[in-house]
Coordinates of C-alpha atoms and ligand atoms in Angstrom, one line a residue:
M13 CA 12.8 26.7 4.2
A14 CA 10.0 25.6 1.9
A15 CA 9.9 22.0 1.4
T16 CA 10.0 20.2 -2.1
L17 CA 6.8 18.8 -2.8
M18 CA 7.2 15.0 -3.7
D19 CA 5.1 14.4 -6.7
G20 CA 3.6 11.3 -6.5
A21 CA 1.3 11.9 -9.4
G22 CA 3.9 12.8 -11.7
L23 CA 6.0 9.6 -10.9
A24 CA 3.1 7.5 -10.9
A25 CA 2.1 8.5 -14.2
R26 CA 5.7 7.7 -15.6
I27 CA 5.5 4.2 -14.0
R28 CA 2.1 3.5 -15.5
A29 CA 3.6 4.4 -19.1
E30 CA 6.5 1.8 -18.3
L31 CA 3.9 -0.7 -17.2
E32 CA 2.0 -0.5 -20.2
D33 CA 5.0 -1.5 -22.2
E34 CA 5.7 -4.4 -19.8
V35 CA 2.0 -5.5 -20.3
V36 CA 2.5 -5.7 -24.1
E37 CA 5.6 -7.8 -23.5
L38 CA 3.9 -10.2 -21.1
G39 CA 0.7 -10.6 -23.2
E40 CA -2.4 -10.7 -21.4
V41 CA -2.3 -9.8 -17.4
G42 CA -5.6 -10.4 -15.4
L43 CA -6.4 -8.8 -12.3
A44 CA -9.5 -9.8 -10.1
T45 CA -10.9 -7.5 -7.6
V46 CA -13.7 -8.6 -4.8
L47 CA -15.6 -5.8 -3.1
V48 CA -18.0 -6.8 -0.4
G49 CA -20.5 -4.4 0.7
D50 CA -21.2 -0.7 0.4
E51 CA -18.3 1.3 2.1
P52 CA -18.4 4.4 0.0
A53 CA -14.5 4.9 0.3
S54 CA -13.8 1.3 -1.0
H55 CA -16.0 1.9 -4.0
I56 CA -13.9 5.0 -4.9
Y57 CA -10.6 2.9 -4.4
I58 CA -11.7 0.2 -6.6
R59 CA -13.0 2.4 -9.3
R60 CA -9.6 4.1 -9.5
K61 CA -7.7 0.8 -9.5
H62 CA -9.9 -0.4 -12.3
E63 CA -9.3 2.6 -14.4
A64 CA -5.7 2.6 -13.8
A65 CA -5.5 -1.1 -14.8
G66 CA -7.4 -0.5 -18.0
E67 CA -5.3 2.2 -18.9
V68 CA -2.1 0.2 -18.7
G69 CA -3.9 -2.7 -20.6
I70 CA -4.3 -4.9 -17.7
Q71 CA -7.8 -7.0 -17.9
A72 CA -9.3 -5.9 -14.5
V73 CA -12.5 -8.1 -13.7
D74 CA -14.8 -6.5 -10.8
H75 CA -16.5 -8.9 -8.7
R76 CA -18.9 -7.2 -6.3
L77 CA -21.0 -9.1 -3.3
P78 CA -23.7 -7.5 -1.2
E79 CA -23.0 -6.4 2.4
D80 CA -24.6 -9.3 3.9
T81 CA -22.6 -12.0 1.9
P82 CA -21.6 -15.0 4.1
E83 CA -18.0 -15.5 4.6
V84 CA -18.2 -19.0 2.7
D85 CA -19.3 -17.3 -0.3
V86 CA -16.3 -15.0 -0.3
L87 CA -14.0 -17.8 0.3
E88 CA -15.6 -19.9 -2.7
L89 CA -15.1 -16.9 -4.9
V90 CA -11.4 -16.5 -3.9
R91 CA -10.9 -20.4 -4.3
A92 CA -12.4 -20.0 -7.9
L93 CA -10.1 -17.0 -8.8
N94 CA -7.3 -19.1 -7.6
E95 CA -7.9 -21.8 -10.0
D96 CA -9.0 -19.6 -12.8
D97 CA -5.9 -19.3 -15.2
T98 CA -6.8 -15.7 -16.5
V99 CA -6.4 -14.3 -13.2
D100 CA -2.9 -13.3 -12.3
G101 CA -3.8 -11.1 -9.4
I102 CA -6.4 -11.2 -6.8
L103 CA -7.4 -8.3 -4.5
V104 CA -9.8 -8.3 -1.9
Q105 CA -10.8 -4.9 -0.8
T106 CA -10.6 -4.0 2.8
P107 CA -12.4 -3.6 5.3
L108 CA -14.6 -6.5 4.9
P109 CA -18.2 -6.5 6.5
P110 CA -17.9 -7.9 10.2
Q111 CA -19.3 -11.2 9.5
I112 CA -16.2 -12.0 7.4
D113 CA -13.0 -12.9 9.1
E114 CA -10.5 -10.8 7.2
P115 CA -7.3 -12.8 8.0
R116 CA -9.2 -16.1 6.8
V117 CA -10.1 -14.6 3.5
M118 CA -6.3 -13.4 3.2
R119 CA -5.0 -16.9 3.8
A120 CA -7.6 -18.2 1.3
I121 CA -5.9 -16.3 -1.6
D122 CA -3.0 -18.2 -3.6
P123 CA 0.1 -16.3 -2.4
V124 CA 1.3 -16.0 -5.8
K125 CA -1.8 -14.2 -6.8
D126 CA -1.8 -12.0 -3.6
V127 CA -1.3 -8.7 -5.1
D128 CA -2.0 -6.9 -1.9
G129 CA 0.8 -8.8 0.0
L130 CA -1.4 -9.6 3.0
H131 CA -1.3 -13.3 2.8
P132 CA 1.0 -14.6 5.9
F133 CA 3.3 -16.1 3.3
N134 CA 4.4 -12.8 1.8
A135 CA 4.1 -10.9 5.0
G136 CA 6.6 -13.5 6.3
Q137 CA 8.7 -13.1 3.3
L138 CA 9.0 -9.4 4.0
Y139 CA 9.8 -10.1 7.8
L140 CA 12.5 -12.3 6.7
G141 CA 13.9 -9.7 4.2
R142 CA 13.1 -11.9 1.2
Q143 CA 10.3 -9.8 -0.2
T144 CA 7.9 -11.4 -2.7
L145 CA 4.6 -9.6 -3.0
V146 CA 4.5 -6.5 -0.8
P147 CA 1.7 -4.1 0.0
A148 CA 1.4 -1.4 -2.7
T149 CA 1.4 1.7 -0.4
P150 CA 4.8 0.8 1.4
L151 CA 6.3 0.1 -2.1
G152 CA 5.0 3.4 -3.4
V153 CA 6.3 5.2 -0.3
M154 CA 9.8 3.6 -0.9
M155 CA 9.6 4.4 -4.7
L156 CA 8.9 8.1 -3.9
L157 CA 11.8 8.3 -1.5
E158 CA 14.1 6.6 -4.2
E159 CA 12.8 9.2 -6.6
Y160 CA 14.0 12.3 -4.5
R161 CA 17.1 10.2 -3.6
I162 CA 16.4 10.5 0.1
P163 CA 19.3 8.9 1.9
L164 CA 17.8 6.0 4.2
A165 CA 21.1 4.1 5.1
G166 CA 22.1 5.0 8.7
Q167 CA 19.2 7.6 8.7
R168 CA 16.6 7.5 11.5
A169 CA 13.2 7.0 10.4
A170 CA 9.9 7.1 12.5
V171 CA 6.9 5.3 11.0
I172 CA 3.8 6.3 12.7
G173 CA 1.1 3.6 12.4
R174 CA 1.6 -0.3 12.7
S175 CA -1.3 -1.8 10.5
A176 CA -0.5 -4.6 8.3
L177 CA -1.4 -2.9 5.2
V178 CA 0.8 0.3 5.7
G179 CA 2.8 0.9 9.0
K180 CA 4.5 -2.5 9.5
P181 CA 5.5 -3.2 5.9
T182 CA 6.7 0.4 5.5
A183 CA 8.9 0.0 8.5
M184 CA 10.3 -3.5 7.2
L185 CA 11.3 -1.9 3.8
L186 CA 13.0 1.0 5.6
L187 CA 14.8 -1.5 7.9
Q188 CA 15.9 -3.3 4.7
A189 CA 17.2 -0.1 3.2
N190 CA 19.4 0.2 6.4
A191 CA 17.4 3.1 8.2
T192 CA 17.1 2.7 12.1
V193 CA 13.4 2.4 12.3
T194 CA 11.0 3.6 15.2
I195 CA 7.5 2.2 15.2
C196 CA 4.9 4.5 16.7
H197 CA 1.3 3.8 17.5
S198 CA -1.7 5.2 19.5
R199 CA 0.0 3.9 22.7
T200 CA 3.4 5.8 22.0
D201 CA 4.3 8.2 24.8
D202 CA 5.5 11.5 23.8
L203 CA 5.2 11.2 20.0
A204 CA 7.1 14.4 19.3
R205 CA 10.0 13.0 20.8
Q206 CA 10.2 10.1 18.2
T207 CA 9.4 12.3 15.3
L208 CA 11.9 15.1 16.1
D209 CA 14.6 12.8 16.4
A210 CA 13.9 11.3 12.8
D211 CA 15.3 12.3 9.5
I212 CA 12.4 10.6 7.8
V213 CA 8.8 10.6 9.0
V214 CA 6.0 8.3 7.6
A215 CA 2.6 9.1 9.1
A216 CA 0.0 6.5 8.2
V217 CA -2.5 7.3 10.8
G218 CA -5.9 8.6 9.9
V219 CA -5.8 11.7 12.1
P220 CA -5.9 14.8 10.1
G221 CA -3.2 17.3 10.8
L222 CA -1.7 14.9 13.6
I223 CA 2.0 16.0 12.6
T224 CA 2.6 19.5 13.0
P225 CA 5.8 21.8 12.5
D226 CA 6.9 21.7 16.1
M227 CA 7.1 17.8 15.6
V228 CA 9.6 17.7 12.6
K229 CA 13.3 18.1 12.5
E230 CA 14.5 21.2 10.4
G231 CA 15.3 19.3 6.9
A232 CA 13.5 16.1 7.5
T233 CA 11.6 14.2 4.8
V234 CA 7.9 13.6 5.5
V235 CA 5.7 11.2 3.8
D236 CA 2.2 11.7 4.4
V237 CA 0.2 8.4 3.8
G238 CA -3.1 9.6 5.5
I239 CA -6.3 10.2 3.4
N240 CA -9.0 11.7 5.5
R241 CA -12.1 13.2 4.2
T242 CA -12.9 16.4 6.2
D243 CA -15.2 19.6 5.3
A244 CA -12.2 21.2 4.0
G245 CA -11.8 18.4 1.5
L246 CA -9.2 15.5 1.5
V247 CA -6.2 16.1 3.9
G248 CA -3.4 14.1 5.3
D249 CA -2.1 13.3 8.7
V250 CA 0.5 16.2 8.4
A251 CA -0.3 19.8 8.6
R252 CA 0.4 21.9 5.6
D253 CA 2.9 24.1 7.6
V254 CA 5.1 21.3 8.1
A255 CA 6.4 22.4 4.6
E256 CA 8.2 25.2 6.4
V257 CA 10.4 22.8 8.2
A258 CA 10.6 19.8 6.1
A259 CA 13.0 19.5 3.3
H260 CA 10.8 17.2 1.2
L261 CA 7.1 16.6 1.9
S262 CA 4.5 14.4 0.1
P263 CA 1.3 16.3 -0.5
V264 CA -2.2 14.9 -0.3
P265 CA -3.7 14.5 -2.6
G266 CA -1.2 14.0 -5.1
G267 CA 1.7 12.1 -3.2
V268 CA 1.3 8.6 -1.8
G269 CA -2.4 7.9 -3.1
P270 CA -1.4 7.7 -6.9
M271 CA 1.9 5.8 -5.9
T272 CA 0.0 3.1 -4.2
I273 CA -2.2 2.4 -7.5
A274 CA 1.0 2.4 -9.6
A275 CA 2.6 -0.1 -7.2
L276 CA -0.4 -2.2 -7.2
L277 CA -0.4 -2.5 -10.8
G278 CA 3.4 -3.2 -10.6
N279 CA 2.4 -6.2 -8.1
A280 CA 0.0 -7.6 -10.8
L281 CA 2.8 -7.6 -13.3
R282 CA 5.1 -9.3 -10.7
A283 CA 2.4 -11.8 -10.0
A284 CA 2.0 -12.6 -13.9
R285 CA 5.8 -13.0 -14.0
Y286 CA 5.8 -15.3 -11.2
R287 CA 3.0 -17.3 -12.7
R288 CA 4.8 -17.6 -16.2
G289 CA 8.0 -18.6 -14.5
A290 CA 9.7 -15.4 -15.8
L291 CA 10.4 -15.0 -11.8
A292 CA 11.0 -17.6 -9.2
F293 CA 8.3 -17.8 -6.5
P294 CA 9.5 -19.6 -3.4
R295 CA 7.3 -22.6 -2.9
V296 CA 7.7 -25.3 -0.2
Ligands
LIG324 P1 -5.4 1.7 10.4 O1 -5.3 0.3 10.2 O2 -6.5 2.5 11.1 O3 -4.0 2.2 11.5 C1 -3.8 3.3 12.0 C2 -2.5 3.4 12.9 O4 -2.4 4.6 13.5 C3 -2.6 2.2 14.0 O5 -1.4 1.5 14.1 C4 -2.9 3.3 15.2 O6 -2.2 2.9 16.3 C5 -2.2 4.5 14.9 N1 -2.7 5.7 15.5 C6 -4.1 6.0 15.6 N2 -4.3 7.1 16.4 C7 -2.9 7.6 16.6 C8 -2.1 8.6 17.3 N3 -2.9 9.5 17.9 N4 -0.9 8.7 17.3 C9 0.0 7.9 17.0 N5 -0.6 6.7 16.3 C10 -1.9 6.6 16.0 O7 -5.0 2.6 9.1 P2 -4.2 2.1 7.8 O8 -4.9 1.1 6.9 O9 -2.7 1.9 8.2 O10 -4.2 3.7 7.2 C11 -3.6 4.7 7.6 C12 -3.9 6.0 6.9 O11 -3.5 5.7 5.8 C13 -5.6 6.2 6.8 O12 -5.7 7.5 6.7 C14 -5.9 5.7 5.5 O13 -6.7 6.2 4.8 C15 -4.5 6.0 4.8 N6 -4.1 4.9 3.6 C16 -3.7 5.8 2.5 C17 -3.3 4.9 1.5 C18 -2.9 5.6 0.3 O14 -2.7 5.1 -0.8 N7 -2.4 7.0 0.4 C19 -3.3 3.4 1.4 C20 -3.8 2.8 2.8 C21 -4.2 3.8 3.8 P3 -2.8 1.4 17.1 O15 -2.2 0.3 16.3 O16 -2.3 1.4 18.5 O17 -4.4 1.3 17.1

């Protein structure tokens, strides 16, 4: 069997076209990004996010701070962005340099502007099954699964990776869609035993080619979130020949990556709706 490749690039382009119309309806939508330091991958991600935001008419403002910026300065900038009425969404690119306490910065973001969904309020809402702003990559994964009409209710899903940004929120969304979810991580004993049992495998690890064909059930859906820069170019966490076993496979590049950016822009519009009262944001 040759798997159907899940075309994230194509779906993301369609979503962006829809978002463009929604931005026109909403009027101005503002997204502020904060990048601290020199991490090359972060610079690429921020550039892509700005290009995509510009394409759909979102006003994106790029704040860059040097690597040695003290935490207090980052917190001050976040507070200023919270107060700025032209800013609907705030995204602080991670990882942050070691002198900065990442969770503290996330907690400083006004939850209604938290387009990365990393504030404990938004993470807690997802945990409670009352989602507000949810991290973009897991949303992108779910949109891909929906587009290809992958059944989730009653199905077994194995999520590999338990980060706050990808693994855990993806597991929560799959659980909410009534899948039976197993979360795997670096201490999981016999990973293949978990993945072989799964109808849906989501790999969010950062180890090139970790998932091999012998670890995948015939006809399963495999979503590859991994982005690994190797001598052979950009590769995912899933070996290419998994396509001979899986029924659906998301490619790298062109799978989850573009979906993440589309979902982030969707979150900026969601934040704008919350702020304009078009959607109710739960406040204490
Ligand atoms: P992360 O914070 O480093 O988390 C990696 C997770 O993988 C951890 O939970 C870790 O387990 C687990 N892990 C590591 N080695 C493992 C192994 N051998 N077997 C099973 N689990 C293992 O990374 P992340 O931010 O979640 O990102 C994961 C990958 O997705 C990276 O390649 C990243 O570049 C990519 N990514 C892609 C997008 C996109 O848009 N496509 C967006 C975000 C991230 P422990 O918890 O036990 O350490």
